[in-house]
PDB file as gemmi writes it, atoms N, CA and C in Angstrom:
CRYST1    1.000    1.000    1.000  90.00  90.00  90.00 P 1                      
ATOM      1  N   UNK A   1       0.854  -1.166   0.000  1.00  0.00           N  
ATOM      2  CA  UNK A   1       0.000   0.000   0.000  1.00  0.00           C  
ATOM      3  C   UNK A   1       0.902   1.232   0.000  1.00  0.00           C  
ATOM      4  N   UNK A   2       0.436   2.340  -1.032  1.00  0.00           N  
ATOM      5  CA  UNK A   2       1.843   3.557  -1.179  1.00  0.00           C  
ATOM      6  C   UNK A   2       1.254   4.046   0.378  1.00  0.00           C  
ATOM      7  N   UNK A   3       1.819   5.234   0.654  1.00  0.00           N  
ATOM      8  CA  UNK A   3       1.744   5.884   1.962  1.00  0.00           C  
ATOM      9  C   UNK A   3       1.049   6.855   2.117  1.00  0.00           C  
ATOM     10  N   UNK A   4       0.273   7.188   0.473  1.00  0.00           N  
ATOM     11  CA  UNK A   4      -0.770   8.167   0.348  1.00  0.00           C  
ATOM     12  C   UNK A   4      -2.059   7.337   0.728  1.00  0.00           C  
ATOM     13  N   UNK A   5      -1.770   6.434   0.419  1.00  0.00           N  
ATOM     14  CA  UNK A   5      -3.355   5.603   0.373  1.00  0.00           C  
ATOM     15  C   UNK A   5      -3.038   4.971   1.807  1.00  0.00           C  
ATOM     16  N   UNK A   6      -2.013   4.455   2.417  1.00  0.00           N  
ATOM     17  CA  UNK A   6      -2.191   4.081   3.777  1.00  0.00           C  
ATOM     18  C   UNK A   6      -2.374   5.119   4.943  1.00  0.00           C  
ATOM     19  N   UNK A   7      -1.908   6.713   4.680  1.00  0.00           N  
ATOM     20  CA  UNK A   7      -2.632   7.614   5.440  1.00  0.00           C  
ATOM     21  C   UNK A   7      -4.166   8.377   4.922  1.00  0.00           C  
ATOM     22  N   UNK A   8      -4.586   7.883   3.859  1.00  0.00           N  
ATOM     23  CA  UNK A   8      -5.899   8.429   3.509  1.00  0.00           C  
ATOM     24  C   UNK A   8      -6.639   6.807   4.131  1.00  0.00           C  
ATOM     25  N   UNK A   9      -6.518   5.737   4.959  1.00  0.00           N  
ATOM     26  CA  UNK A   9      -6.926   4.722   4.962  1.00  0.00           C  
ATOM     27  C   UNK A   9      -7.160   5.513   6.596  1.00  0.00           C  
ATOM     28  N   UNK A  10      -5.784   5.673   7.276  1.00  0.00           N  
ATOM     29  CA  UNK A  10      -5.972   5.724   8.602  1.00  0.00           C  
ATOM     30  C   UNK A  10      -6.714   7.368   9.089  1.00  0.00           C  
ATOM     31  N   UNK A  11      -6.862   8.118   8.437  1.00  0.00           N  
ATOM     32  CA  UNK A  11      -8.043   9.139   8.199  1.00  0.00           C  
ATOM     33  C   UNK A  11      -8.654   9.394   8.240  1.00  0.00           C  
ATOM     34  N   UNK A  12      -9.033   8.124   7.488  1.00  0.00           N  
ATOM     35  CA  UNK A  12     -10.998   7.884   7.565  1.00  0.00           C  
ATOM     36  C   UNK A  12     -11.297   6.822   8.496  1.00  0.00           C  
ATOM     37  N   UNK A  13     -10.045   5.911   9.193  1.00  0.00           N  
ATOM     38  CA  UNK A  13     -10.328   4.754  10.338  1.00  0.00           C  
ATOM     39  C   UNK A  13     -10.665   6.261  11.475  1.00  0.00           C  
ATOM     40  N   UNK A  14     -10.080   7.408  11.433  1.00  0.00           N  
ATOM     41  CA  UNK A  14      -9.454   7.994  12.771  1.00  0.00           C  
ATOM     42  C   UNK A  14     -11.027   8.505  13.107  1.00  0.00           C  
ATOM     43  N   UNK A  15     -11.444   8.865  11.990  1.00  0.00           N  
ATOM     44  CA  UNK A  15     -12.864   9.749  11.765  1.00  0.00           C  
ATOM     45  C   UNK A  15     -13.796   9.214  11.754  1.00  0.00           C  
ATOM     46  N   UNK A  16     -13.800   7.941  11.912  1.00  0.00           N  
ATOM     47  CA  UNK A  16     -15.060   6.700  12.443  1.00  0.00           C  
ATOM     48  C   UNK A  16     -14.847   6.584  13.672  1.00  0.00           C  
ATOM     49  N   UNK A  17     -13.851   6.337  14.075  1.00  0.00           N  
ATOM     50  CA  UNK A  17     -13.147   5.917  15.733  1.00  0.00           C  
ATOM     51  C   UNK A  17     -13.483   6.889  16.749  1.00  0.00           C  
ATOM     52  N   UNK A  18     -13.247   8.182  16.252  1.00  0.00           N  
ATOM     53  CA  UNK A  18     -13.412   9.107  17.154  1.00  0.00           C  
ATOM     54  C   UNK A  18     -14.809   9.244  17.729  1.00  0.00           C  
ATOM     55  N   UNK A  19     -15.973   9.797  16.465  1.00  0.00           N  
ATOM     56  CA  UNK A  19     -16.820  10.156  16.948  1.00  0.00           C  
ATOM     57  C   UNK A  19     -17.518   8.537  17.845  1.00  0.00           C  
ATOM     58  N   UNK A  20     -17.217   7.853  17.579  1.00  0.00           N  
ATOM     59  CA  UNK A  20     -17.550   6.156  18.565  1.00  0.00           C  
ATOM     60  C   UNK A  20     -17.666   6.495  19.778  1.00  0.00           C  
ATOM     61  N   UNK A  21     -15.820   6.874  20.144  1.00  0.00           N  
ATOM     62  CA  UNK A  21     -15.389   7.018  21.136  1.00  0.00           C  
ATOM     63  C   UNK A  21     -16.464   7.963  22.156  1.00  0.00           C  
ATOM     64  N   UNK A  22     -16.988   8.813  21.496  1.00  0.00           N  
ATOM     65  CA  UNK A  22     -17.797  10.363  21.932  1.00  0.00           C  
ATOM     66  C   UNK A  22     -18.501   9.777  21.779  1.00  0.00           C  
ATOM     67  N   UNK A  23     -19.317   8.932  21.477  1.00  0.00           N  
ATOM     68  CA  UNK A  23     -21.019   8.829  21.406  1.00  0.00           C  
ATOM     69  C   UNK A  23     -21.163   7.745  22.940  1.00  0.00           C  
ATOM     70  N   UNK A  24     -19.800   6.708  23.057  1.00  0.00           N  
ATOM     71  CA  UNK A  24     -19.662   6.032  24.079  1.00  0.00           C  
ATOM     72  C   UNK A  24     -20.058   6.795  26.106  1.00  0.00           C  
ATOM     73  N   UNK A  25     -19.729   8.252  25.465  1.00  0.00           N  
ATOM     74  CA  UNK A  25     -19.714   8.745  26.833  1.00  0.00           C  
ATOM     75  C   UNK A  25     -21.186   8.984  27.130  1.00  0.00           C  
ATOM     76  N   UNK A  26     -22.134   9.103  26.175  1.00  0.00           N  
ATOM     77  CA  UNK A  26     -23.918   9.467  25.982  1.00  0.00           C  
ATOM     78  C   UNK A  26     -24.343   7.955  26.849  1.00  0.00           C  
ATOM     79  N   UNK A  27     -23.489   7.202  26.640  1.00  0.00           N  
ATOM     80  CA  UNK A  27     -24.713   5.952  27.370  1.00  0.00           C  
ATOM     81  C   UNK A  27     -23.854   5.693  28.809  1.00  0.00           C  
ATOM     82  N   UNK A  28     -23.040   6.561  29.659  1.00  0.00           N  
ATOM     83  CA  UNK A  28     -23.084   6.864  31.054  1.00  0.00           C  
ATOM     84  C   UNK A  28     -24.248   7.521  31.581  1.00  0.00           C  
ATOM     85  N   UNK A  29     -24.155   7.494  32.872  1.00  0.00           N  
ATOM     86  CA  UNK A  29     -25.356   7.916  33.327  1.00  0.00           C  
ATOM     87  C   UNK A  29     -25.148   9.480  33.652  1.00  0.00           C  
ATOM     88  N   UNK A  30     -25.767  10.440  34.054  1.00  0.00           N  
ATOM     89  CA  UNK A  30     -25.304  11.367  34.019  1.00  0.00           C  
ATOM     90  C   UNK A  30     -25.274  11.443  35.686  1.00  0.00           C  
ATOM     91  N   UNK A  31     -25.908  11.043  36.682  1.00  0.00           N  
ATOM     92  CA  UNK A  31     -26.061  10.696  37.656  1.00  0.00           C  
ATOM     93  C   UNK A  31     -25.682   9.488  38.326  1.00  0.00           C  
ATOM     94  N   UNK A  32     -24.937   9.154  39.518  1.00  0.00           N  
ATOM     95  CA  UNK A  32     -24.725   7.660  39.932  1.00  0.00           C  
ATOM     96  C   UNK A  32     -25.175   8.168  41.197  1.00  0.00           C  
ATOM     97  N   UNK A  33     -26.056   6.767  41.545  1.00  0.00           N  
ATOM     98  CA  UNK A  33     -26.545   7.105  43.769  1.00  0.00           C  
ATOM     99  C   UNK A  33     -24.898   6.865  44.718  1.00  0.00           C  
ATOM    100  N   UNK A  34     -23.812   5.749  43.327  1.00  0.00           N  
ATOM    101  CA  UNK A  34     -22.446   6.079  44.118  1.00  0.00           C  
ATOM    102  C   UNK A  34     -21.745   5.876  43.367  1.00  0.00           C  
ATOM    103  N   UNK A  35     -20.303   6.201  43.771  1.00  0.00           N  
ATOM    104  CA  UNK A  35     -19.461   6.024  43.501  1.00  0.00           C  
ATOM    105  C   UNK A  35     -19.246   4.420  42.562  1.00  0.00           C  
ATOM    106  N   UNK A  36     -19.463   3.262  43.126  1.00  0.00           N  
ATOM    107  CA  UNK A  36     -19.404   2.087  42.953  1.00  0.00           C  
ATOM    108  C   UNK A  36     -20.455   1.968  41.456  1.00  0.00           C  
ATOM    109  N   UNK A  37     -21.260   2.691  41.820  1.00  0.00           N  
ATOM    110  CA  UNK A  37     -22.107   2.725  40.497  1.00  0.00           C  
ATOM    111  C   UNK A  37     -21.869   3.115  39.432  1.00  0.00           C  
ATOM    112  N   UNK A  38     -21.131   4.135  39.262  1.00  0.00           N  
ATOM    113  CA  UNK A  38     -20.678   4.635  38.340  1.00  0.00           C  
ATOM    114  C   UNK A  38     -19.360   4.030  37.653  1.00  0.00           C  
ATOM    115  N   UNK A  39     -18.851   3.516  38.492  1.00  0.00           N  
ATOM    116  CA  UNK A  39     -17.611   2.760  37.941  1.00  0.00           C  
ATOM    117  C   UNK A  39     -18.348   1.460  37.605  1.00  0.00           C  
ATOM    118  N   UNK A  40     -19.122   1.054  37.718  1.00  0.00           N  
ATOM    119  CA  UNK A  40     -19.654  -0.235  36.993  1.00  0.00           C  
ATOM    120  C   UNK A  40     -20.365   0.385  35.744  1.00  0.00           C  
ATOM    121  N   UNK A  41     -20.768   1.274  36.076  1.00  0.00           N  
ATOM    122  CA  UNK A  41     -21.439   1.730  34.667  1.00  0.00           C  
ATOM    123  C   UNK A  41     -20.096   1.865  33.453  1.00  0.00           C  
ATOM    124  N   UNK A  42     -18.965   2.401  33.782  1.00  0.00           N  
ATOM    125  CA  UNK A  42     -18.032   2.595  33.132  1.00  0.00           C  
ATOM    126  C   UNK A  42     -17.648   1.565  32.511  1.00  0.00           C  
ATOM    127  N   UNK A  43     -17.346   0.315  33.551  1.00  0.00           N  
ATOM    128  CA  UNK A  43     -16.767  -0.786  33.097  1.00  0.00           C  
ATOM    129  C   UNK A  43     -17.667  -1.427  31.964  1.00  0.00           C  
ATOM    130  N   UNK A  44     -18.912  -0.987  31.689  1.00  0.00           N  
ATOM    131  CA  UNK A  44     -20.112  -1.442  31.149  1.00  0.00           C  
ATOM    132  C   UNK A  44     -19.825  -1.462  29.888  1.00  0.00           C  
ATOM    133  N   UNK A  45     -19.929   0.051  29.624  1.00  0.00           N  
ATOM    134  CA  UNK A  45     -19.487   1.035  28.531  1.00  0.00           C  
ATOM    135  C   UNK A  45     -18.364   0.315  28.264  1.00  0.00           C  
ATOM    136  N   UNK A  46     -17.475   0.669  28.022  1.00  0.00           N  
ATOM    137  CA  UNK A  46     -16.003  -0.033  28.163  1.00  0.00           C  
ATOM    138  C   UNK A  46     -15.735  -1.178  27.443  1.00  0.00           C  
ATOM    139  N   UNK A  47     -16.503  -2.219  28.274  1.00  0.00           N  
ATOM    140  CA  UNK A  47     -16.297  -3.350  27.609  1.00  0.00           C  
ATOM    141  C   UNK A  47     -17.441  -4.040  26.564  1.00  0.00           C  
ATOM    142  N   UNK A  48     -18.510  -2.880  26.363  1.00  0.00           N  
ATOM    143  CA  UNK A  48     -19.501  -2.907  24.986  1.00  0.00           C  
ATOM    144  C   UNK A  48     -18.870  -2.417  24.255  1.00  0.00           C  
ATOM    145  N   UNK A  49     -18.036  -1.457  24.341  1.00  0.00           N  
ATOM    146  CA  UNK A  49     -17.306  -0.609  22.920  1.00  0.00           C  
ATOM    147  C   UNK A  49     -15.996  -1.296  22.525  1.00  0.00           C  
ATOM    148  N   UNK A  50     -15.874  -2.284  24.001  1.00  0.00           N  
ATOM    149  CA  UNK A  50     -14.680  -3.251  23.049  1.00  0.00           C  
ATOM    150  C   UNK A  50     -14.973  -4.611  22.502  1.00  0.00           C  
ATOM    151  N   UNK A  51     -16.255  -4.749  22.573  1.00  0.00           N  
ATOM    152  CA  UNK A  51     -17.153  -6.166  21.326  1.00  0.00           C  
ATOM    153  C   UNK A  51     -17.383  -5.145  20.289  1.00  0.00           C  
ATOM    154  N   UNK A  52     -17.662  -3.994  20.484  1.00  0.00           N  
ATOM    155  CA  UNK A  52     -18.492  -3.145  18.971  1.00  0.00           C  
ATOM    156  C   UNK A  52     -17.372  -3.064  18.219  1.00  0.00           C  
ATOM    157  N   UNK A  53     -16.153  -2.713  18.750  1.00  0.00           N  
ATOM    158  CA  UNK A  53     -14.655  -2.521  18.084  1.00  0.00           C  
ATOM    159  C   UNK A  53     -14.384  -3.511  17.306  1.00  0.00           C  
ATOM    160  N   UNK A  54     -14.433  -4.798  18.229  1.00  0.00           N  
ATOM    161  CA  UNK A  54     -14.058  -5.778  17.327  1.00  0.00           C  
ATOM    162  C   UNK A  54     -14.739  -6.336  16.288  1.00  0.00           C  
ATOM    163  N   UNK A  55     -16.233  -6.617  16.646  1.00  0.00           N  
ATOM    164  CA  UNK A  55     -16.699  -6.273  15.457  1.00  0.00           C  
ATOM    165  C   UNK A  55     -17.038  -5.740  14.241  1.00  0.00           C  
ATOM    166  N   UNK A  56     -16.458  -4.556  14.247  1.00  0.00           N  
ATOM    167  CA  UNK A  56     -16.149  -3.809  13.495  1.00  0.00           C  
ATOM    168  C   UNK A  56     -14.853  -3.888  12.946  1.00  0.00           C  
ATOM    169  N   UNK A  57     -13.986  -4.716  14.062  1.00  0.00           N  
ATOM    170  CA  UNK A  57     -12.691  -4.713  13.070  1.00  0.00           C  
ATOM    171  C   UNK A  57     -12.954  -6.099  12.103  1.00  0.00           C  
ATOM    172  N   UNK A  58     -13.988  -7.320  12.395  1.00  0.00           N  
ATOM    173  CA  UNK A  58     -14.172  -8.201  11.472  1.00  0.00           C  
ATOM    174  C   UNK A  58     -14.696  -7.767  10.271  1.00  0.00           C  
ATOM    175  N   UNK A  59     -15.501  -6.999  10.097  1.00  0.00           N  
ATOM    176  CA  UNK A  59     -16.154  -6.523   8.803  1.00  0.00           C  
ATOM    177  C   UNK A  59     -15.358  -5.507   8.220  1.00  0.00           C  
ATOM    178  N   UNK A  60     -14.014  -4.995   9.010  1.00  0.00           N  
ATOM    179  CA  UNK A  60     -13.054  -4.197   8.320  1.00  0.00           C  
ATOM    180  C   UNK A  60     -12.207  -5.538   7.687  1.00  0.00           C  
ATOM    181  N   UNK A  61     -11.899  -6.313   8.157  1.00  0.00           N  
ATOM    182  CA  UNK A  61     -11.297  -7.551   7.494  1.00  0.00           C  
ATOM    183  C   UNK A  61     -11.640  -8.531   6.089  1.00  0.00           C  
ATOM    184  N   UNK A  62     -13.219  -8.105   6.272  1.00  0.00           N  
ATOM    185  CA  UNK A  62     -13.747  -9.227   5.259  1.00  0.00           C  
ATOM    186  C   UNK A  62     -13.844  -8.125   4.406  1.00  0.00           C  
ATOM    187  N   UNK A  63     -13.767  -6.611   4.244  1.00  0.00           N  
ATOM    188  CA  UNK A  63     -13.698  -5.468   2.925  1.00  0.00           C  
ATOM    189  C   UNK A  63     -12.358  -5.142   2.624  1.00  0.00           C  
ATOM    190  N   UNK A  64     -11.242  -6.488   3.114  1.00  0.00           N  
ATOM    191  CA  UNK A  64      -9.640  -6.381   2.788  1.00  0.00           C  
ATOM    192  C   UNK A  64      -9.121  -4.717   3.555  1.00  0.00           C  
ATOM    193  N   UNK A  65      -9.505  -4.063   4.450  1.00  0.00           N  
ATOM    194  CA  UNK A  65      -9.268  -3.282   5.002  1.00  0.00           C  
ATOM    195  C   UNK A  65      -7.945  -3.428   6.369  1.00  0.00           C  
ATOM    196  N   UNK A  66      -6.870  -4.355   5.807  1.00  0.00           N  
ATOM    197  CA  UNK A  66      -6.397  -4.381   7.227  1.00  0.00           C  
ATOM    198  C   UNK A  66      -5.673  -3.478   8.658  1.00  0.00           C  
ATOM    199  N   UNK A  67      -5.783  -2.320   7.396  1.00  0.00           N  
ATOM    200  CA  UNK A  67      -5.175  -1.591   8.277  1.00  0.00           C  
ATOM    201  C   UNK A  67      -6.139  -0.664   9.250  1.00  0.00           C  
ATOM    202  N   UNK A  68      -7.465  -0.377   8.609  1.00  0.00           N  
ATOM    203  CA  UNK A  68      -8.574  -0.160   9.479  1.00  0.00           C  
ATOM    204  C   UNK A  68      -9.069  -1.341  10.235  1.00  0.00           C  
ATOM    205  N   UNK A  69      -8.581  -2.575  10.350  1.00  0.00           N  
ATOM    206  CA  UNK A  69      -9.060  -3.720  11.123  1.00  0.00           C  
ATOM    207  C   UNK A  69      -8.142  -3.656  12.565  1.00  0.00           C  
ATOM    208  N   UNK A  70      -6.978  -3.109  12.053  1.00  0.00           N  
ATOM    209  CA  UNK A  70      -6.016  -2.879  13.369  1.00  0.00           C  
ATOM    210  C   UNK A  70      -6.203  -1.882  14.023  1.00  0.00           C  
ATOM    211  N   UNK A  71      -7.013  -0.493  13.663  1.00  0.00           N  
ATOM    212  CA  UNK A  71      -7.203   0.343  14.468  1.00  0.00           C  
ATOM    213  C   UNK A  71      -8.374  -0.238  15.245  1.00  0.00           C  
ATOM    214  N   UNK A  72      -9.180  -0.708  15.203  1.00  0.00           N  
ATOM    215  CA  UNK A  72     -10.328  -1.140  15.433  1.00  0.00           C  
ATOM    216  C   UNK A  72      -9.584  -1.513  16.787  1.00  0.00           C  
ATOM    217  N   UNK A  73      -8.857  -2.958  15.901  1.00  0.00           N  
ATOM    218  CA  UNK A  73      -8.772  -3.940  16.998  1.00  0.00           C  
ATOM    219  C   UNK A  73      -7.563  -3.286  18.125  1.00  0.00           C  
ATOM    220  N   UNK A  74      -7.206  -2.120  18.062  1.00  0.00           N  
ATOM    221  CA  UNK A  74      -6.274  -1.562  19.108  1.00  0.00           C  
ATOM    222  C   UNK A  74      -7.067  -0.553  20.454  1.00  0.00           C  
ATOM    223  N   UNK A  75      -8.059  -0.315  19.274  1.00  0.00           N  
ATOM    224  CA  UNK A  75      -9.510   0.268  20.285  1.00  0.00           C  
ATOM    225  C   UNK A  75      -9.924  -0.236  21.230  1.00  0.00           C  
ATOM    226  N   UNK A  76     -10.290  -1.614  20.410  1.00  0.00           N  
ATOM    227  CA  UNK A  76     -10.443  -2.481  21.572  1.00  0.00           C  
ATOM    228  C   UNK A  76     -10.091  -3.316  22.466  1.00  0.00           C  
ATOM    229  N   UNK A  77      -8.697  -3.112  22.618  1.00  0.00           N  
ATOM    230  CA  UNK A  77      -7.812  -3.521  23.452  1.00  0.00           C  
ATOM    231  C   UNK A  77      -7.635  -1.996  24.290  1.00  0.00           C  
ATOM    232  N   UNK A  78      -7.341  -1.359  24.029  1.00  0.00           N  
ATOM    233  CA  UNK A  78      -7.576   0.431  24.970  1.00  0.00           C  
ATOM    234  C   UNK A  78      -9.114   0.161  26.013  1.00  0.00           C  
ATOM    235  N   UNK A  79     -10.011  -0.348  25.256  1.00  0.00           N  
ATOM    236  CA  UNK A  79     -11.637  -0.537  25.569  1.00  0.00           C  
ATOM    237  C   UNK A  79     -11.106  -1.090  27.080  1.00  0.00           C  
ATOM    238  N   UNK A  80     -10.874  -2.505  26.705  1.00  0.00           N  
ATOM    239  CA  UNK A  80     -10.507  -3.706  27.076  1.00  0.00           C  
ATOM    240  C   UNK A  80      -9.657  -2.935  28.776  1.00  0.00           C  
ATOM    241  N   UNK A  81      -8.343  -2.661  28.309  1.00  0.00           N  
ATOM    242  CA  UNK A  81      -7.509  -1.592  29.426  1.00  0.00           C  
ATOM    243  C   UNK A  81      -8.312  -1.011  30.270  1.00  0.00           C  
ATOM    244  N   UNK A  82      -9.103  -0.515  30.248  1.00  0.00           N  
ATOM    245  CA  UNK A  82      -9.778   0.649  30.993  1.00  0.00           C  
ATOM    246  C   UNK A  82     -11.016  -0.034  32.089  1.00  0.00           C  
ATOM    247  N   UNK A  83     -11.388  -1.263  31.249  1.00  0.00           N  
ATOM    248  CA  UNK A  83     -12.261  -1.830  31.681  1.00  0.00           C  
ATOM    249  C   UNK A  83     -11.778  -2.351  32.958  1.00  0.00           C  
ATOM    250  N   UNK A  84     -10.376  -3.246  32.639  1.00  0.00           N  
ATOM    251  CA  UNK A  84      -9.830  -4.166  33.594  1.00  0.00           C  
ATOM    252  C   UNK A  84      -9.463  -3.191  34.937  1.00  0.00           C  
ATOM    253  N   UNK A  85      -9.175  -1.831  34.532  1.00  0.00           N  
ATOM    254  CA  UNK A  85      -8.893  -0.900  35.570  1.00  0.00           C  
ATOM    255  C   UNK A  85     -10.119  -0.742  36.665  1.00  0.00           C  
ATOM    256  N   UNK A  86     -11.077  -0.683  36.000  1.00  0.00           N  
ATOM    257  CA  UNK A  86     -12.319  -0.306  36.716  1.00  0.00           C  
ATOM    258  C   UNK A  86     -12.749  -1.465  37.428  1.00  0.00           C  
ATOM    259  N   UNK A  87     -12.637  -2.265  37.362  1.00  0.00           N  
ATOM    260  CA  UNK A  87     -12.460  -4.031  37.420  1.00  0.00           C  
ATOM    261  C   UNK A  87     -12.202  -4.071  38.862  1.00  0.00           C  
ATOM    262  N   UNK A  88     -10.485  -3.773  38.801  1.00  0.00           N  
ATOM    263  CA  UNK A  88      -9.616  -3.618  39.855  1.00  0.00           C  
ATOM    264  C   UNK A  88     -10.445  -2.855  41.101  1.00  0.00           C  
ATOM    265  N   UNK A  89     -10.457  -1.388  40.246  1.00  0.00           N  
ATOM    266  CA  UNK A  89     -11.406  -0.655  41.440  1.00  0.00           C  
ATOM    267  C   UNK A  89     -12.592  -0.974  42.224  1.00  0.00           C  
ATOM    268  N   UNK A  90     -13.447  -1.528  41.437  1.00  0.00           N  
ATOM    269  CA  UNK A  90     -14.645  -1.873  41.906  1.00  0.00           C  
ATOM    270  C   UNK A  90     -14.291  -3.317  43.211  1.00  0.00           C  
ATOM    271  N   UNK A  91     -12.975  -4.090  42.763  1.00  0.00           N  
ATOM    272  CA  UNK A  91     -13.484  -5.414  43.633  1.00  0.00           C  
ATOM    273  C   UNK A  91     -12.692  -4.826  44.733  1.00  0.00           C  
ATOM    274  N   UNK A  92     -11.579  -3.140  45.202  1.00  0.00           N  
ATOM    275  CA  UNK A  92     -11.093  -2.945  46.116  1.00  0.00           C  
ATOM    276  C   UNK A  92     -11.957  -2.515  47.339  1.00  0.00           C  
ATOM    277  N   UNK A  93     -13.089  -1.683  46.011  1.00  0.00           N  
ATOM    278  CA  UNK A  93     -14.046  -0.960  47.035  1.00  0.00           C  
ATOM    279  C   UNK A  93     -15.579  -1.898  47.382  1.00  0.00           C  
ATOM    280  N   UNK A  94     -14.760  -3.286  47.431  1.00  0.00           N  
ATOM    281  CA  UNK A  94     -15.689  -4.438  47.852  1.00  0.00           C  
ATOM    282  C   UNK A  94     -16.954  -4.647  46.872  1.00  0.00           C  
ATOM    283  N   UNK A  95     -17.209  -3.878  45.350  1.00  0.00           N  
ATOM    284  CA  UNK A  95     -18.263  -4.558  44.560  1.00  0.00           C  
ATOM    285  C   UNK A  95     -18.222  -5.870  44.057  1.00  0.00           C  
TER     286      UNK A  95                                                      
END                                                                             
């Protein structure tokens, strides 16, 4: 792939990815009764946007897209990260 077409590839991966990322924060709650709640809500989020990622990186795969299949799938390993963090938190603060 020349390097015009592999940065006009990751461009248009960046400009799908992003607004994801932002629409992900709409299905938090805007309110939690606690603390504990809200970090489960997070972890929620989190680890739905890292099945949507990957799914999305399969159907970037089967349109020979691999290099939008790897952003995907790096998303959702970031997803994945954040989740396991909240993870951590939640079983310290006994959820």
């Amino acid at each position: 792939m020349s390097a015009g077409r592999y940065l006009s590839v990751l461009f248009c991966a960046l400009a799908v990815i992003l607004p994801m990322r932002c629409a992900c924060a709409e299905d938090a709650p805007t309110a939690c009764a606690t603390t504990l709640e809200c970090l489960q809500a997070a972890y929620d989020i989190d680890m739905n946007a890292s099945a949507r990622y990957l799914a999305y990186a399969k159907q970037a795969e089967k349109e020979d897209y691999s290099t939008v299949a790897s952003l995907f799938k790096a998303t959702a390993f970031a997803e994945e990260i954040h989740a396991k963090r909240y993870a951590r938190l939640i079983e310290k603060m006994g959820g």
